[in-house]
């Protein structure tokens, strides 16, 4: 059996042991990492579980980036938790302009509380050869990306990676990417971070991930859907170790910010 398959076989056992330890701590609600997004924490059963990996999946324009940055900014502003945001697609200048349209000012807290890392230029390198990717210095390698985070932002409670798509495309071997992604996620957990990352799916698609693996490796999966019939809807597809609202509910993006219509 390939090593990556062995990793995936033991993954549920690993997660279950973590959840048993977490459940033994007591009150799940009080220990949560709250997103601070109106209505969203109620869907999650109080917020994300500490040191968890959380996926936001949605089509272009669904608000994945805004959800990620709201989670990070709220952590810094409302809860005093250091955060780092890494963009691998849009430039930081474009993201800041988009955020201001919903009243999200990323400069309202200092760089020491919310670090903004623009790695969008790496997207041009996703057509690189496998030899380049396997180079020990390649910034597209997940182990190198983690080392960058660890060296510069090991004290961050919240990590946002937007998105995983350029990294996945850069890996020409799906099995290698799967095993490297697993190691990357486990390393972030060990660092003590509660991570939110995004993936893009097609408009009105019934898929919950683009590559068929990121949803399985994540502790929670939130789906953002946009349809002509129902408009914007959000659903927590899964959340390990916690009860959560399981149906689709409406959400809104306006000049007043993000709002999930659930009390």
Short mmCIF file of C-alpha atoms in Angstrom, two decimals:
data_model
loop_
_atom_site.label_atom_id
_atom_site.label_comp_id
_atom_site.label_asym_id
_atom_site.label_seq_id
_atom_site.Cartn_x
_atom_site.Cartn_y
_atom_site.Cartn_z
CA UNK A 1 0.00 0.00 0.00
CA UNK A 2 1.41 3.47 -0.89
CA UNK A 3 2.54 5.57 2.08
CA UNK A 4 -0.05 8.24 1.26
CA UNK A 5 -2.81 5.62 1.45
CA UNK A 6 -1.54 4.47 4.84
CA UNK A 7 -1.64 8.07 6.05
CA UNK A 8 -5.26 8.43 4.97
CA UNK A 9 -6.20 5.11 6.58
CA UNK A 10 -4.88 6.16 10.00
CA UNK A 11 -6.20 9.70 9.72
CA UNK A 12 -9.65 8.99 11.26
CA UNK A 13 -7.96 7.23 14.19
CA UNK A 14 -5.62 10.18 14.70
CA UNK A 15 -8.46 12.68 14.63
CA UNK A 16 -10.64 10.61 16.95
CA UNK A 17 -7.86 10.49 19.55
CA UNK A 18 -7.52 14.27 19.34
CA UNK A 19 -11.25 14.73 19.74
CA UNK A 20 -11.37 12.43 22.76
CA UNK A 21 -8.69 14.55 24.41
CA UNK A 22 -10.57 17.71 23.49
CA UNK A 23 -13.90 16.43 24.77
CA UNK A 24 -12.25 15.57 28.08
CA UNK A 25 -11.40 19.24 28.60
CA UNK A 26 -15.00 20.12 29.41
CA UNK A 27 -17.22 22.86 28.04
CA UNK A 28 -16.95 22.82 24.25
CA UNK A 29 -18.67 26.17 23.78
CA UNK A 30 -16.35 28.15 26.07
CA UNK A 31 -13.21 26.72 24.47
CA UNK A 32 -14.16 27.65 20.92
CA UNK A 33 -12.21 29.96 18.62
CA UNK A 34 -14.98 32.38 17.69
CA UNK A 35 -15.00 33.77 14.16
CA UNK A 36 -16.84 36.92 15.22
CA UNK A 37 -18.89 36.75 11.99
CA UNK A 38 -22.53 37.49 12.80
CA UNK A 39 -24.59 34.29 12.80
CA UNK A 40 -21.73 32.05 11.64
CA UNK A 41 -20.54 30.98 15.09
CA UNK A 42 -24.09 29.83 15.82
CA UNK A 43 -23.91 27.51 12.80
CA UNK A 44 -20.61 26.11 14.08
CA UNK A 45 -21.89 25.37 17.57
CA UNK A 46 -19.97 28.27 19.08
CA UNK A 47 -16.95 28.64 16.79
CA UNK A 48 -14.07 26.56 15.50
CA UNK A 49 -12.42 23.93 17.67
CA UNK A 50 -8.95 25.10 18.77
CA UNK A 51 -6.01 23.87 16.66
CA UNK A 52 -8.34 22.71 13.90
CA UNK A 53 -8.14 22.90 10.11
CA UNK A 54 -11.20 24.51 8.52
CA UNK A 55 -12.13 24.70 4.85
CA UNK A 56 -14.24 27.34 3.12
CA UNK A 57 -15.38 26.13 -0.32
CA UNK A 58 -17.24 28.25 -2.83
CA UNK A 59 -17.32 29.62 -6.35
CA UNK A 60 -15.71 32.86 -7.47
CA UNK A 61 -17.47 35.82 -5.85
CA UNK A 62 -19.06 33.80 -3.05
CA UNK A 63 -17.07 35.58 -0.33
CA UNK A 64 -14.38 33.06 0.59
CA UNK A 65 -11.71 35.73 0.98
CA UNK A 66 -14.03 38.00 2.97
CA UNK A 67 -14.92 35.15 5.35
CA UNK A 68 -11.24 34.36 5.84
CA UNK A 69 -10.19 37.94 6.50
CA UNK A 70 -13.18 38.61 8.76
CA UNK A 71 -12.16 35.60 10.84
CA UNK A 72 -8.59 36.89 11.13
CA UNK A 73 -9.41 40.56 11.69
CA UNK A 74 -12.08 39.78 14.29
CA UNK A 75 -9.56 37.60 16.10
CA UNK A 76 -7.10 40.47 16.29
CA UNK A 77 -9.61 43.24 17.08
CA UNK A 78 -12.13 41.49 19.31
CA UNK A 79 -10.17 38.69 20.95
CA UNK A 80 -6.56 39.92 20.95
CA UNK A 81 -5.33 36.91 18.98
CA UNK A 82 -2.47 37.35 16.53
CA UNK A 83 -3.21 36.30 12.96
CA UNK A 84 -1.52 35.91 9.59
CA UNK A 85 -3.16 35.98 6.16
CA UNK A 86 -1.41 34.52 3.11
CA UNK A 87 -2.80 35.23 -0.34
CA UNK A 88 -1.68 33.04 -3.22
CA UNK A 89 -4.11 34.42 -5.81
CA UNK A 90 -5.33 38.03 -5.64
CA UNK A 91 -2.90 40.82 -4.83
CA UNK A 92 -3.10 42.40 -1.39
CA UNK A 93 -3.91 45.82 -2.87
CA UNK A 94 -6.95 44.41 -4.69
CA UNK A 95 -8.07 42.53 -1.59
CA UNK A 96 -7.88 45.66 0.55
CA UNK A 97 -10.03 47.56 -1.96
CA UNK A 98 -12.64 44.79 -1.97
CA UNK A 99 -12.67 44.62 1.83
CA UNK A 100 -13.32 48.33 2.18
CA UNK A 101 -16.55 47.96 0.19
CA UNK A 102 -18.01 45.97 3.09
CA UNK A 103 -16.44 48.12 5.80
CA UNK A 104 -13.54 45.77 6.51
CA UNK A 105 -10.45 47.90 7.20
CA UNK A 106 -7.43 45.60 7.28
CA UNK A 107 -5.21 48.47 8.40
CA UNK A 108 -7.25 49.06 11.56
CA UNK A 109 -4.87 46.81 13.49
CA UNK A 110 -1.10 46.83 13.26
CA UNK A 111 1.05 44.35 11.38
CA UNK A 112 2.06 42.81 14.70
CA UNK A 113 -1.55 41.66 15.22
CA UNK A 114 -2.60 40.92 11.63
CA UNK A 115 0.23 40.13 9.23
CA UNK A 116 -0.68 40.32 5.54
CA UNK A 117 1.55 38.25 3.24
CA UNK A 118 1.18 38.78 -0.51
CA UNK A 119 2.45 35.68 -2.31
CA UNK A 120 0.19 36.13 -5.33
CA UNK A 121 3.20 36.40 -7.65
CA UNK A 122 3.83 32.69 -7.06
CA UNK A 123 0.71 31.89 -9.06
CA UNK A 124 2.68 32.63 -12.23
CA UNK A 125 4.93 29.72 -11.33
CA UNK A 126 2.29 27.00 -11.15
CA UNK A 127 3.29 25.81 -14.61
CA UNK A 128 6.81 25.14 -13.32
CA UNK A 129 8.36 21.76 -13.98
CA UNK A 130 8.35 19.00 -11.41
CA UNK A 131 12.11 19.42 -11.03
CA UNK A 132 11.60 23.04 -9.99
CA UNK A 133 8.89 22.05 -7.51
CA UNK A 134 11.08 19.38 -5.99
CA UNK A 135 13.91 21.86 -5.50
CA UNK A 136 14.54 22.34 -1.78
CA UNK A 137 14.22 26.12 -2.24
CA UNK A 138 10.91 26.15 -4.10
CA UNK A 139 8.38 28.43 -2.30
CA UNK A 140 5.59 26.33 -3.81
CA UNK A 141 6.50 23.36 -1.64
CA UNK A 142 4.21 23.00 1.35
CA UNK A 143 7.08 22.16 3.69
CA UNK A 144 8.80 25.42 2.74
CA UNK A 145 5.56 27.36 3.17
CA UNK A 146 5.18 25.94 6.67
CA UNK A 147 8.79 26.82 7.55
CA UNK A 148 8.07 30.39 6.44
CA UNK A 149 5.02 30.51 8.71
CA UNK A 150 6.84 28.87 11.62
CA UNK A 151 9.88 31.16 11.44
CA UNK A 152 7.90 34.38 11.07
CA UNK A 153 4.49 33.74 12.64
CA UNK A 154 4.75 30.90 15.16
CA UNK A 155 2.93 33.04 17.75
CA UNK A 156 -0.16 33.43 15.56
CA UNK A 157 -3.32 31.81 16.93
CA UNK A 158 -5.14 32.23 13.60
CA UNK A 159 -3.83 31.39 10.13
CA UNK A 160 -5.59 32.06 6.82
CA UNK A 161 -4.45 30.54 3.51
CA UNK A 162 -6.24 31.84 0.42
CA UNK A 163 -6.27 29.68 -1.55
CA UNK A 164 -4.97 26.16 -1.81
CA UNK A 165 -5.63 25.99 -5.57
CA UNK A 166 -2.25 27.32 -6.89
CA UNK A 167 -0.38 24.94 -4.60
CA UNK A 168 -2.44 21.95 -5.68
CA UNK A 169 -1.98 22.74 -9.37
CA UNK A 170 1.77 23.09 -8.89
CA UNK A 171 2.03 19.51 -7.65
CA UNK A 172 1.93 17.33 -10.75
CA UNK A 173 1.52 14.17 -8.66
CA UNK A 174 -1.78 13.98 -6.78
CA UNK A 175 -0.53 11.41 -4.27
CA UNK A 176 2.50 13.52 -3.38
CA UNK A 177 0.30 16.58 -2.91
CA UNK A 178 -2.14 14.62 -0.75
CA UNK A 179 0.57 13.41 1.62
CA UNK A 180 2.31 16.81 1.70
CA UNK A 181 -0.98 18.56 2.45
CA UNK A 182 -1.60 16.15 5.32
CA UNK A 183 1.85 16.91 6.79
CA UNK A 184 1.31 20.64 6.31
CA UNK A 185 -1.99 20.56 8.19
CA UNK A 186 -0.59 18.47 11.02
CA UNK A 187 2.33 20.88 11.38
CA UNK A 188 -0.04 23.85 11.69
CA UNK A 189 -1.99 21.98 14.37
CA UNK A 190 1.21 21.22 16.27
CA UNK A 191 2.14 24.91 16.09
CA UNK A 192 -1.13 25.64 17.90
CA UNK A 193 -2.85 27.49 15.06
CA UNK A 194 -6.53 27.36 14.16
CA UNK A 195 -6.40 27.52 10.39
CA UNK A 196 -8.91 28.55 7.74
CA UNK A 197 -8.13 27.91 4.09
CA UNK A 198 -10.14 28.26 0.92
CA UNK A 199 -10.75 26.23 -2.21
CA UNK A 200 -12.73 27.12 -5.32
CA UNK A 201 -15.56 25.07 -6.79
CA UNK A 202 -17.76 25.67 -9.82
CA UNK A 203 -20.83 27.89 -9.73
CA UNK A 204 -23.95 25.98 -8.56
CA UNK A 205 -21.84 22.83 -8.20
CA UNK A 206 -22.77 20.10 -5.74
CA UNK A 207 -19.08 19.47 -5.02
CA UNK A 208 -17.63 20.33 -1.62
CA UNK A 209 -14.01 20.46 -2.77
CA UNK A 210 -12.07 20.98 -5.96
CA UNK A 211 -9.48 18.24 -5.64
CA UNK A 212 -11.44 15.62 -3.72
CA UNK A 213 -9.08 15.56 -0.76
CA UNK A 214 -9.06 18.91 1.05
CA UNK A 215 -12.53 18.30 2.51
CA UNK A 216 -11.51 14.88 3.85
CA UNK A 217 -8.38 16.26 5.53
CA UNK A 218 -10.20 19.19 7.15
CA UNK A 219 -11.86 19.22 10.57
CA UNK A 220 -14.70 21.37 9.29
CA UNK A 221 -16.05 22.24 5.86
CA UNK A 222 -18.23 25.26 5.15
CA UNK A 223 -19.88 25.52 1.74
CA UNK A 224 -20.80 28.88 0.19
CA UNK A 225 -23.33 28.51 -2.63
CA UNK A 226 -24.69 31.01 -5.13
CA UNK A 227 -27.70 30.13 -7.28
CA UNK A 228 -30.20 32.15 -9.30
CA UNK A 229 -33.08 30.57 -7.40
CA UNK A 230 -31.84 30.85 -3.81
CA UNK A 231 -29.16 33.54 -3.95
CA UNK A 232 -26.35 33.27 -1.39
CA UNK A 233 -26.55 30.29 0.97
CA UNK A 234 -24.13 28.81 3.48
CA UNK A 235 -23.94 25.34 4.99
CA UNK A 236 -21.57 23.74 7.50
CA UNK A 237 -21.11 20.46 5.67
CA UNK A 238 -19.16 18.78 8.47
CA UNK A 239 -17.54 19.55 11.80
CA UNK A 240 -15.59 16.87 13.62
CA UNK A 241 -16.30 16.56 17.33
CA UNK A 242 -19.18 18.99 17.42
CA UNK A 243 -22.85 19.32 16.68
CA UNK A 244 -23.70 22.02 14.15
CA UNK A 245 -26.54 23.36 12.04
CA UNK A 246 -26.79 21.02 9.05
CA UNK A 247 -29.11 22.85 6.67
CA UNK A 248 -28.48 25.70 4.22
CA UNK A 249 -29.19 29.21 5.51
CA UNK A 250 -28.98 32.59 3.81
CA UNK A 251 -26.02 34.91 4.15
CA UNK A 252 -25.45 38.45 2.98
CA UNK A 253 -22.48 40.55 1.86
CA UNK A 254 -23.13 44.28 1.91
CA UNK A 255 -21.58 47.60 2.92
CA UNK A 256 -22.44 46.58 6.48
CA UNK A 257 -20.22 43.51 6.26
CA UNK A 258 -20.85 39.78 6.38
CA UNK A 259 -23.98 38.42 8.00
CA UNK A 260 -25.27 34.86 8.29
CA UNK A 261 -29.04 34.84 8.76
CA UNK A 262 -29.17 32.48 11.70
CA UNK A 263 -29.85 33.29 15.35
#
